[in-house]
PDB file of C-alpha atoms in Angstrom:
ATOM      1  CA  UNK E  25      -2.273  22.527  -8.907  1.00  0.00           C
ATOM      2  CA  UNK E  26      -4.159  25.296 -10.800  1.00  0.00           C
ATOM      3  CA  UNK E  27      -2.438  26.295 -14.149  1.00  0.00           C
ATOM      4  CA  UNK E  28      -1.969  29.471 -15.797  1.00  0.00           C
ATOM      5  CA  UNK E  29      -4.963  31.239 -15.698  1.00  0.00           C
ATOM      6  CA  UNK E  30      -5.490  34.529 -18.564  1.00  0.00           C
ATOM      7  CA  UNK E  31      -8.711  36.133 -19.462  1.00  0.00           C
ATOM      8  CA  UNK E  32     -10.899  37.346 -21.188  1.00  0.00           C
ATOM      9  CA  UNK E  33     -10.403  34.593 -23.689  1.00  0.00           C
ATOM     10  CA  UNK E  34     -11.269  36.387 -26.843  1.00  0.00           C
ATOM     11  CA  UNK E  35     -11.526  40.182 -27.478  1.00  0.00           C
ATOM     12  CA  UNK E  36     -12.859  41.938 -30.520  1.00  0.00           C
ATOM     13  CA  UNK E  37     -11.819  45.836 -30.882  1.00  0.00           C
ATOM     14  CA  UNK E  38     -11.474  48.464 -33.849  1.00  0.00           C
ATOM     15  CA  UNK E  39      -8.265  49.534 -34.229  1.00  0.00           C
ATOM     16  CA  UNK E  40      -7.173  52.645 -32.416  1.00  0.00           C
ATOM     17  CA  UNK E  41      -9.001  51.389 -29.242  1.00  0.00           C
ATOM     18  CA  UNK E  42      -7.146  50.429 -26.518  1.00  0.00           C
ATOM     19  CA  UNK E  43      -7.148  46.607 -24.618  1.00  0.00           C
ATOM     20  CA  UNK E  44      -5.495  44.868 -21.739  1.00  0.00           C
ATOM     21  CA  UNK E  45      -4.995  41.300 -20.617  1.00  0.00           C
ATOM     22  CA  UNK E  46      -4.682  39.815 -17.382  1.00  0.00           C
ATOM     23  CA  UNK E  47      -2.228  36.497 -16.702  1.00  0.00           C
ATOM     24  CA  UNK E  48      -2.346  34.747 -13.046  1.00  0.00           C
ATOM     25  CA  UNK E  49       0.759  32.708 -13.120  1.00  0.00           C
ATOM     26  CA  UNK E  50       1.230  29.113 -11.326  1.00  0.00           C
ATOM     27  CA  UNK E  51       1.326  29.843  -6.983  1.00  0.00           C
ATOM     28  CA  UNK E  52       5.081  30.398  -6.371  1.00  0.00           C
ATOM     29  CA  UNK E  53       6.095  31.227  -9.789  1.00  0.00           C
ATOM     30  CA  UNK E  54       8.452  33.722 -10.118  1.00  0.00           C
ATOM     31  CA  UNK E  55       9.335  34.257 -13.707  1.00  0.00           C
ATOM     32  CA  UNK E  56       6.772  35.174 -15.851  1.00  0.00           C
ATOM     33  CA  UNK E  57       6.524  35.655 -19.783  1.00  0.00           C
ATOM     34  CA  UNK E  58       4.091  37.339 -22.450  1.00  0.00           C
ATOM     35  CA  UNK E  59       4.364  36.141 -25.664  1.00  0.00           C
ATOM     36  CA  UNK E  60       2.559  37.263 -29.146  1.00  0.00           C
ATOM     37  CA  UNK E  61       1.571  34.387 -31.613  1.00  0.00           C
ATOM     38  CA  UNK E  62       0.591  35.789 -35.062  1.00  0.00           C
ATOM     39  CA  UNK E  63      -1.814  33.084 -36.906  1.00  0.00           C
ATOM     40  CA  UNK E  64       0.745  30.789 -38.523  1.00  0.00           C
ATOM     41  CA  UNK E  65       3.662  31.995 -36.862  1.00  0.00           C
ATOM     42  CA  UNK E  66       5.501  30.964 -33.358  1.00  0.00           C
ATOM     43  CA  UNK E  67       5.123  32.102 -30.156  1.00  0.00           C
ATOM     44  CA  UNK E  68       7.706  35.407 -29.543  1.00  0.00           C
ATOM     45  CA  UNK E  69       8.818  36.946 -26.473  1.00  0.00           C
ATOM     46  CA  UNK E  70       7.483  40.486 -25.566  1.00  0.00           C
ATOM     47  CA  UNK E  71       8.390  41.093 -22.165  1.00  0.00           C
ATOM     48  CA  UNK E  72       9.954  38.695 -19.194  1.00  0.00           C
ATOM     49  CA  UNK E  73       9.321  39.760 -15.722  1.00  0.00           C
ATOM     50  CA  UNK E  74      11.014  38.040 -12.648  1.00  0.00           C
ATOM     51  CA  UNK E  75       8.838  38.393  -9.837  1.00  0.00           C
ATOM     52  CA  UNK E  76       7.848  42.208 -10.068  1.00  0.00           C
ATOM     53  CA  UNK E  77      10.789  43.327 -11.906  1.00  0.00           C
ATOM     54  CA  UNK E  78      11.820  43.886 -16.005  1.00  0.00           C
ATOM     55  CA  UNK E  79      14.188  41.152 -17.157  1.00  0.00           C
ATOM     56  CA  UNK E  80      13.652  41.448 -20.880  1.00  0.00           C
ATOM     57  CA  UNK E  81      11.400  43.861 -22.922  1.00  0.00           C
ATOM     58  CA  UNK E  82      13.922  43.929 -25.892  1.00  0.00           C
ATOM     59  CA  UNK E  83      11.079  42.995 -27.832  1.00  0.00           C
ATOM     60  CA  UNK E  84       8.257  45.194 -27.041  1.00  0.00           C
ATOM     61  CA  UNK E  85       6.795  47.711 -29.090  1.00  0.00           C
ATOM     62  CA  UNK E  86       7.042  50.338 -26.131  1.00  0.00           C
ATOM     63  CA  UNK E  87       5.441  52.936 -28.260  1.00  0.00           C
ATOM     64  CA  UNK E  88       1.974  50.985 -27.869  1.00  0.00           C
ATOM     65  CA  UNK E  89       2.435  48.382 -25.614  1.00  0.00           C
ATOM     66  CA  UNK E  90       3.080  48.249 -21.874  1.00  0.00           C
ATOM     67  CA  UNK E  91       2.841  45.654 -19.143  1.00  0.00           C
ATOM     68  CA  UNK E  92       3.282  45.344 -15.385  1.00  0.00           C
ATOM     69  CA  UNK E  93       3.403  42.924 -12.674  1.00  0.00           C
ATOM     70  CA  UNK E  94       3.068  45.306  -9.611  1.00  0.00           C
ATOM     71  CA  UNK E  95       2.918  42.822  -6.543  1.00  0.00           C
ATOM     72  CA  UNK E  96       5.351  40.065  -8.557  1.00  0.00           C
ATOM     73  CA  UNK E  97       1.968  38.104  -9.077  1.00  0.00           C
ATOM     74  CA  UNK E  98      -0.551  38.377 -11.619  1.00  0.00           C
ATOM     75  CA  UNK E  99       0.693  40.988 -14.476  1.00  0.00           C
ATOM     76  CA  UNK E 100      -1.252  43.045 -17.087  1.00  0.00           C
ATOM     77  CA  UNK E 101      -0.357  43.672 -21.110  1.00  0.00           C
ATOM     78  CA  UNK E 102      -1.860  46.365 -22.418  1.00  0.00           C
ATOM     79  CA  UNK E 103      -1.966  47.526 -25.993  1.00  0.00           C
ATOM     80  CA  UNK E 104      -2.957  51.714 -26.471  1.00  0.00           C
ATOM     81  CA  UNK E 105      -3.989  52.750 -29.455  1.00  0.00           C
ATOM     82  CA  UNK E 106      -4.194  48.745 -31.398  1.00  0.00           C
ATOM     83  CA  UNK E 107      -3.361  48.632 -35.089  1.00  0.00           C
ATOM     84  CA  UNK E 108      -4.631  45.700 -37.338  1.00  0.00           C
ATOM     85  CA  UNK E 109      -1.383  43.945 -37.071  1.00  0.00           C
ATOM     86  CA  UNK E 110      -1.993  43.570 -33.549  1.00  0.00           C
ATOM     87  CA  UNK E 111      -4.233  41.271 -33.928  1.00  0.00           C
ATOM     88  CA  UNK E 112      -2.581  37.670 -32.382  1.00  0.00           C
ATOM     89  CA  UNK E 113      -3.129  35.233 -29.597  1.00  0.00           C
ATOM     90  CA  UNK E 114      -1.276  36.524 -26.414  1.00  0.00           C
ATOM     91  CA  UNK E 115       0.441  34.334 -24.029  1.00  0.00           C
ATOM     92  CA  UNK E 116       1.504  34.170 -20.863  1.00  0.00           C
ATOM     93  CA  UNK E 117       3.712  31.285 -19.621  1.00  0.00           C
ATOM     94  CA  UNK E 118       5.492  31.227 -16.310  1.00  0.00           C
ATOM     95  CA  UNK E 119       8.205  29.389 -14.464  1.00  0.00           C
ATOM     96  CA  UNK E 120       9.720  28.765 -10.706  1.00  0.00           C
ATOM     97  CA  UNK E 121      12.664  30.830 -11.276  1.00  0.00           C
ATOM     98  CA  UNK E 122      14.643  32.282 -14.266  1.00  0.00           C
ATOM     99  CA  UNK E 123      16.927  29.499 -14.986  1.00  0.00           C
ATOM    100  CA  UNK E 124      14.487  26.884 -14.722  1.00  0.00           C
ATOM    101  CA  UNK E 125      14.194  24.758 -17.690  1.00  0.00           C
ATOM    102  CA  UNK E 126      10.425  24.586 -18.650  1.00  0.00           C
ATOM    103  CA  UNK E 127       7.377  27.004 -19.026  1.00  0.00           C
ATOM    104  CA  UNK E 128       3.749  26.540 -18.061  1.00  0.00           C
ATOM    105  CA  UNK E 129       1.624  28.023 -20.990  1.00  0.00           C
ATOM    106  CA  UNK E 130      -1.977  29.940 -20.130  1.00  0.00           C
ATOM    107  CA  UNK E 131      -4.400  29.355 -22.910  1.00  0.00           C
ATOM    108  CA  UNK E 132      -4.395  32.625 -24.163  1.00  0.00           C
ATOM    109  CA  UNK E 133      -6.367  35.483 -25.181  1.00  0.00           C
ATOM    110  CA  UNK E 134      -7.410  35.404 -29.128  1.00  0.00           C
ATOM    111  CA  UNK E 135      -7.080  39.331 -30.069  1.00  0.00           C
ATOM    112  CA  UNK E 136      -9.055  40.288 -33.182  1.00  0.00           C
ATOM    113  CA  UNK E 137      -8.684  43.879 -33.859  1.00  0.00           C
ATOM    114  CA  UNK E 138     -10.690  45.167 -37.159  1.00  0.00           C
TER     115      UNK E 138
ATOM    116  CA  UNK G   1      21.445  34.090 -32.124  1.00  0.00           C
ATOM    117  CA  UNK G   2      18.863  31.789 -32.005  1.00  0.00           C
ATOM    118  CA  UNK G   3      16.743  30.328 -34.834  1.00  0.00           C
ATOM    119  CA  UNK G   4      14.720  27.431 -35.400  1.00  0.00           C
ATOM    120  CA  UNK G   5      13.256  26.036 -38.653  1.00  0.00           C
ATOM    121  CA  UNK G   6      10.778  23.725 -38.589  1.00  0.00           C
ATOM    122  CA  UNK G   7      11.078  21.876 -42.358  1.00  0.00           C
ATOM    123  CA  UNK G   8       7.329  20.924 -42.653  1.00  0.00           C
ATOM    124  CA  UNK G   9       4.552  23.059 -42.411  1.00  0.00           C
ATOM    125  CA  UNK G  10       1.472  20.609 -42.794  1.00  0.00           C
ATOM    126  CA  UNK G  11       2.057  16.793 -42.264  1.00  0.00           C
ATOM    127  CA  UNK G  12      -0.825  14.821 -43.845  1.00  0.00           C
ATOM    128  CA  UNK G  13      -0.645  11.095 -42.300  1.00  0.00           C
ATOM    129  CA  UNK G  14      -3.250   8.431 -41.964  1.00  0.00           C
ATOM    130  CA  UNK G  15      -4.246   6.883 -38.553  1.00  0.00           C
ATOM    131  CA  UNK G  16      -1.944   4.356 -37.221  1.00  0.00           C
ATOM    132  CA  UNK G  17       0.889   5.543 -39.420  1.00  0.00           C
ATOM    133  CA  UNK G  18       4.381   6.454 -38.161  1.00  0.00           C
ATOM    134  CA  UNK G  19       5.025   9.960 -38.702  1.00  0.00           C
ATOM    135  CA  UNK G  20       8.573  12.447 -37.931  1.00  0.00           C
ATOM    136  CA  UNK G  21       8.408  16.466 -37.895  1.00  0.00           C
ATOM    137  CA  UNK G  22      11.434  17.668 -38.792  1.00  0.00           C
ATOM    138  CA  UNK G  23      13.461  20.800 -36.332  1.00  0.00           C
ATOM    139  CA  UNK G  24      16.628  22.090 -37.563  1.00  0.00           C
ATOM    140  CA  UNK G  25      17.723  24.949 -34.885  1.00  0.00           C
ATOM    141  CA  UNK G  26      21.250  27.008 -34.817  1.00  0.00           C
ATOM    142  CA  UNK G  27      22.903  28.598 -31.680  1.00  0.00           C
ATOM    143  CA  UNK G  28      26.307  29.690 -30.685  1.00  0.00           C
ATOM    144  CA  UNK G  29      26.206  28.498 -26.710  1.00  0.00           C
ATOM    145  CA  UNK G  30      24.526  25.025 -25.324  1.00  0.00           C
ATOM    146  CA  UNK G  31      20.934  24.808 -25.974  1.00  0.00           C
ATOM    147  CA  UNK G  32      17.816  23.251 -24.382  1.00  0.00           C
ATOM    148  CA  UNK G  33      15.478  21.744 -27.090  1.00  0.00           C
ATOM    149  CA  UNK G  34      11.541  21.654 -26.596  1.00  0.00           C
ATOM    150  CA  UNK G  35       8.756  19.950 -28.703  1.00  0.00           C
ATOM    151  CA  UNK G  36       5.216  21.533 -27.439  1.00  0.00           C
ATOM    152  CA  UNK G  37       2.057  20.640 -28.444  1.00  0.00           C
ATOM    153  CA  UNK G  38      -1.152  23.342 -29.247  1.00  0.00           C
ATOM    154  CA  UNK G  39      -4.479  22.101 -29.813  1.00  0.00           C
ATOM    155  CA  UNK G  40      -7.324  24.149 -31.176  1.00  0.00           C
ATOM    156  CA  UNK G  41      -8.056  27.213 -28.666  1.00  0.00           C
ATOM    157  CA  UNK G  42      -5.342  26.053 -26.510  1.00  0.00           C
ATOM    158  CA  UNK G  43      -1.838  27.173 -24.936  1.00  0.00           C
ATOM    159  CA  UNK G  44       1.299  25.113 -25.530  1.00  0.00           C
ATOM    160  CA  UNK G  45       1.554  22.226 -23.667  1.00  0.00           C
ATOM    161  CA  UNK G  46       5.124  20.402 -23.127  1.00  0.00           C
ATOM    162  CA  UNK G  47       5.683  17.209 -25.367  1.00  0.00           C
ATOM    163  CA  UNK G  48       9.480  16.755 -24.355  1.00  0.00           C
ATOM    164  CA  UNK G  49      12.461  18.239 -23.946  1.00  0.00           C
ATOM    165  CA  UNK G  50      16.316  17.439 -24.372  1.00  0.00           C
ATOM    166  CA  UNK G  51      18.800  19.435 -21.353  1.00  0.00           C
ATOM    167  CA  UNK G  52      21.983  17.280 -21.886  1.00  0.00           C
ATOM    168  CA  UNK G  53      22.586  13.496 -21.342  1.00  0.00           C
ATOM    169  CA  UNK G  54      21.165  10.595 -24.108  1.00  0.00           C
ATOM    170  CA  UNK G  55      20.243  11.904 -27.004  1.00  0.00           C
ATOM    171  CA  UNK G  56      16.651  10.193 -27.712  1.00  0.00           C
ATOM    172  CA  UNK G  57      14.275  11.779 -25.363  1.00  0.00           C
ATOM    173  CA  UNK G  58      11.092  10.257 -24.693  1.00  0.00           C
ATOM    174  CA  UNK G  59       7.961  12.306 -24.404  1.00  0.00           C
ATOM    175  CA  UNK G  60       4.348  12.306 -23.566  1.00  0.00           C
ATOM    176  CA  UNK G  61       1.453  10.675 -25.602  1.00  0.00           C
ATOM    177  CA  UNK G  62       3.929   8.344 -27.207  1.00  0.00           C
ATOM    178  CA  UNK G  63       6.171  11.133 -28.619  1.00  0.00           C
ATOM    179  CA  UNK G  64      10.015  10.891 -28.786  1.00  0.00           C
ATOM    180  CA  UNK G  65      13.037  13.025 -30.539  1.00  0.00           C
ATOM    181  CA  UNK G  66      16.823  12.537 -31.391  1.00  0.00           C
ATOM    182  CA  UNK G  67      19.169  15.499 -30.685  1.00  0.00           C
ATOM    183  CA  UNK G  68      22.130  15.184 -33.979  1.00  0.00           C
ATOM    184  CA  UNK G  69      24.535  17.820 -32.466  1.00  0.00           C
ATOM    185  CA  UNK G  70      26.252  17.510 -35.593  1.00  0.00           C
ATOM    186  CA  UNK G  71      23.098  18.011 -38.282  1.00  0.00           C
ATOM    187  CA  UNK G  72      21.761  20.482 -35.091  1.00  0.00           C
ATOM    188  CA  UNK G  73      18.884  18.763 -35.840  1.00  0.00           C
ATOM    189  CA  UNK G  74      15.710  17.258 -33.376  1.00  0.00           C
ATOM    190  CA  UNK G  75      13.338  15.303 -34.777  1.00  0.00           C
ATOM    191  CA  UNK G  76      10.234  14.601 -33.175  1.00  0.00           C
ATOM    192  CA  UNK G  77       8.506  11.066 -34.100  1.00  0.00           C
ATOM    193  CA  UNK G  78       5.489   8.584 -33.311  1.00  0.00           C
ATOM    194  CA  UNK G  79       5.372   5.204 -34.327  1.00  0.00           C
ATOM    195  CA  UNK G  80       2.195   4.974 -34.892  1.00  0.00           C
ATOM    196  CA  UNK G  81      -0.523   8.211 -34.757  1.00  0.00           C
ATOM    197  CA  UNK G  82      -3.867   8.200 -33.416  1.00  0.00           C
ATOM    198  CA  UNK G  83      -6.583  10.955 -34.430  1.00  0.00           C
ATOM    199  CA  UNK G  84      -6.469  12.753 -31.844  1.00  0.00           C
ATOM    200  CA  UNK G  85      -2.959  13.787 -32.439  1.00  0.00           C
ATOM    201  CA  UNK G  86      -3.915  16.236 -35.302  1.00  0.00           C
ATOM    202  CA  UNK G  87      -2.525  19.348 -33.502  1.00  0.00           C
ATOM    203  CA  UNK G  88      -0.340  22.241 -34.454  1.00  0.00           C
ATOM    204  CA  UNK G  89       3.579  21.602 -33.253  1.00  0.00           C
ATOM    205  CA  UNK G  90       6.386  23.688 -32.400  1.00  0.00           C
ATOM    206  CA  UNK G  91       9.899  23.360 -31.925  1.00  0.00           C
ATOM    207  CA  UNK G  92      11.916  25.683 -29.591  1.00  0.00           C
ATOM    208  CA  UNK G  93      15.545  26.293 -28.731  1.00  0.00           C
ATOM    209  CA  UNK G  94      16.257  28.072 -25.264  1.00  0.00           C
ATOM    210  CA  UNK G  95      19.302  29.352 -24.031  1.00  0.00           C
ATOM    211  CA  UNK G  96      20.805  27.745 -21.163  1.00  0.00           C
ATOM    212  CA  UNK G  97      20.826  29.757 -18.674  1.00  0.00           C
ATOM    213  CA  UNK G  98      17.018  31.093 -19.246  1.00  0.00           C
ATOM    214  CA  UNK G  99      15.264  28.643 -20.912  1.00  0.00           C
ATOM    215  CA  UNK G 100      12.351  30.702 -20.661  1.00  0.00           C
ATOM    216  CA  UNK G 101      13.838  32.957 -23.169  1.00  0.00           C
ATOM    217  CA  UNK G 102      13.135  30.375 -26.219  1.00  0.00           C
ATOM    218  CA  UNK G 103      13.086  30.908 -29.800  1.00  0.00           C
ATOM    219  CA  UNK G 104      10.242  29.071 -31.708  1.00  0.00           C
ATOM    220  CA  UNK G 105       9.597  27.779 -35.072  1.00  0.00           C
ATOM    221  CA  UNK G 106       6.406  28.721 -37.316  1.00  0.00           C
ATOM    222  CA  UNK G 107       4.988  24.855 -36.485  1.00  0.00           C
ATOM    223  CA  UNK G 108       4.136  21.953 -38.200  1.00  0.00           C
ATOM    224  CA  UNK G 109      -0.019  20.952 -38.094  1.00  0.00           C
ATOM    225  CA  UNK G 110      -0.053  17.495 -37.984  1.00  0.00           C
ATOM    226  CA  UNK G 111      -3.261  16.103 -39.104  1.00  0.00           C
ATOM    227  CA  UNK G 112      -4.584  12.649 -38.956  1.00  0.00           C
ATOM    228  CA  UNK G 113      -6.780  10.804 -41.323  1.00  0.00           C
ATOM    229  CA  UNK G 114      -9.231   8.042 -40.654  1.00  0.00           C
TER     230      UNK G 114
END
């Protein structure tokens, strides 16, 4: 069974630029997560989706960030204009369904924004 | 509220030594409890996890972990460490009813000496 699959792997921008990132969940995987991991820090939420719908963006700096999941699939974070403290690993996990008591981790995407 | 404190931010431990990372969490409802693994330029991978029933939970790669409802506490330990354990480990509380929805620690990097 093929994982979580993000890309690119690593992206390099100056800040004010804008990025995006793409996350292909696990086949059948309805929930799907973002998360931002600051160097030295844990993993936090952003935004939850359950199939193509919002469950969570509490966390989300909406003023810069946005992210969809159009067809309840694969789902894109974007990041417009970046700022320095931006720069993170983003995650996507995903899971069968909302309750379900486990995520499946991507590798991430290692954001460097100078 | 969730939060999760892991007590240790680098463990130092030679090869073939035991070695315990310490997770205290606190939470007003029923909790899962996760231990992941992240090695270099890698997502999280799942080391174990403790949903209800016996308290010592057995992992992957040799890993286990005692839930102490009354310290809130999980430990994670390994009797005896190999190098290729030197990783970067996190704890992480999630709420019952959307475990997806987990609250990490900052990690402990384990690191293994010949």
């Amino acid at each position: 069974e093929a994982g979580v699959a993000q890309s690119p792997r690593y992206k390099i921008i100056e800040k004010r630029q804008s990025v995006a990132f793409w996350c292909n969940p696990i086949s059948g995987h309805a929930t799907l997560y973002w998360y931002q991991q600051i160097l030295g820090q844990g993993p936090k939420l952003l935004i939850q989706f359950q199939n193509n719908g919002v469950v969570d963006d509490s966390q989300l700096p909406k003023d810069r960030f946005s992210a969809e999941r159009l067809k309840g699939v694969d789902s894109t974070l974007k990041i417009q204009p970046a700022k320095l403290e931006d720069s993170a690993v983003y995650l996507c996990a995903s899971c069968p369904v909302r309750g379900y008591n486990e995520q499946f981790f991507g590798p991430g995407t290692r954001l460097t924004v100078l | 509220a969730q939060s999760v404190t892991q007590l240790d931010s680098q463990v130092p431990v030679f090869e073939e030594a035991p070695v315990e990372l310490r997770c205290n969490y606190s939470s007003s409802v029923s909790v899962y409890l996760f231990w992941y693994v992240q090695y270099p330029n890698q997502g999280l991978q799942l080391l174990l996890k403790y949903l209800s029933g016996s308290t010592l939970v057995k992992g992957i790669n040799g890993f286990e972990a005692e839930f102490n409802k009354s310290q809130t506490s999980f430990h994670l330990r390994k009797p005896s460490v190999h190098i290729s354990d030197t990783a970067e480990y996190f704890c992480a509380v999630g709420h019952n009813t959307n475990a997806g929805k987990s609250t990490f620690g900052d990690g402990t990097t384990l690191t293994v000496k010949p």
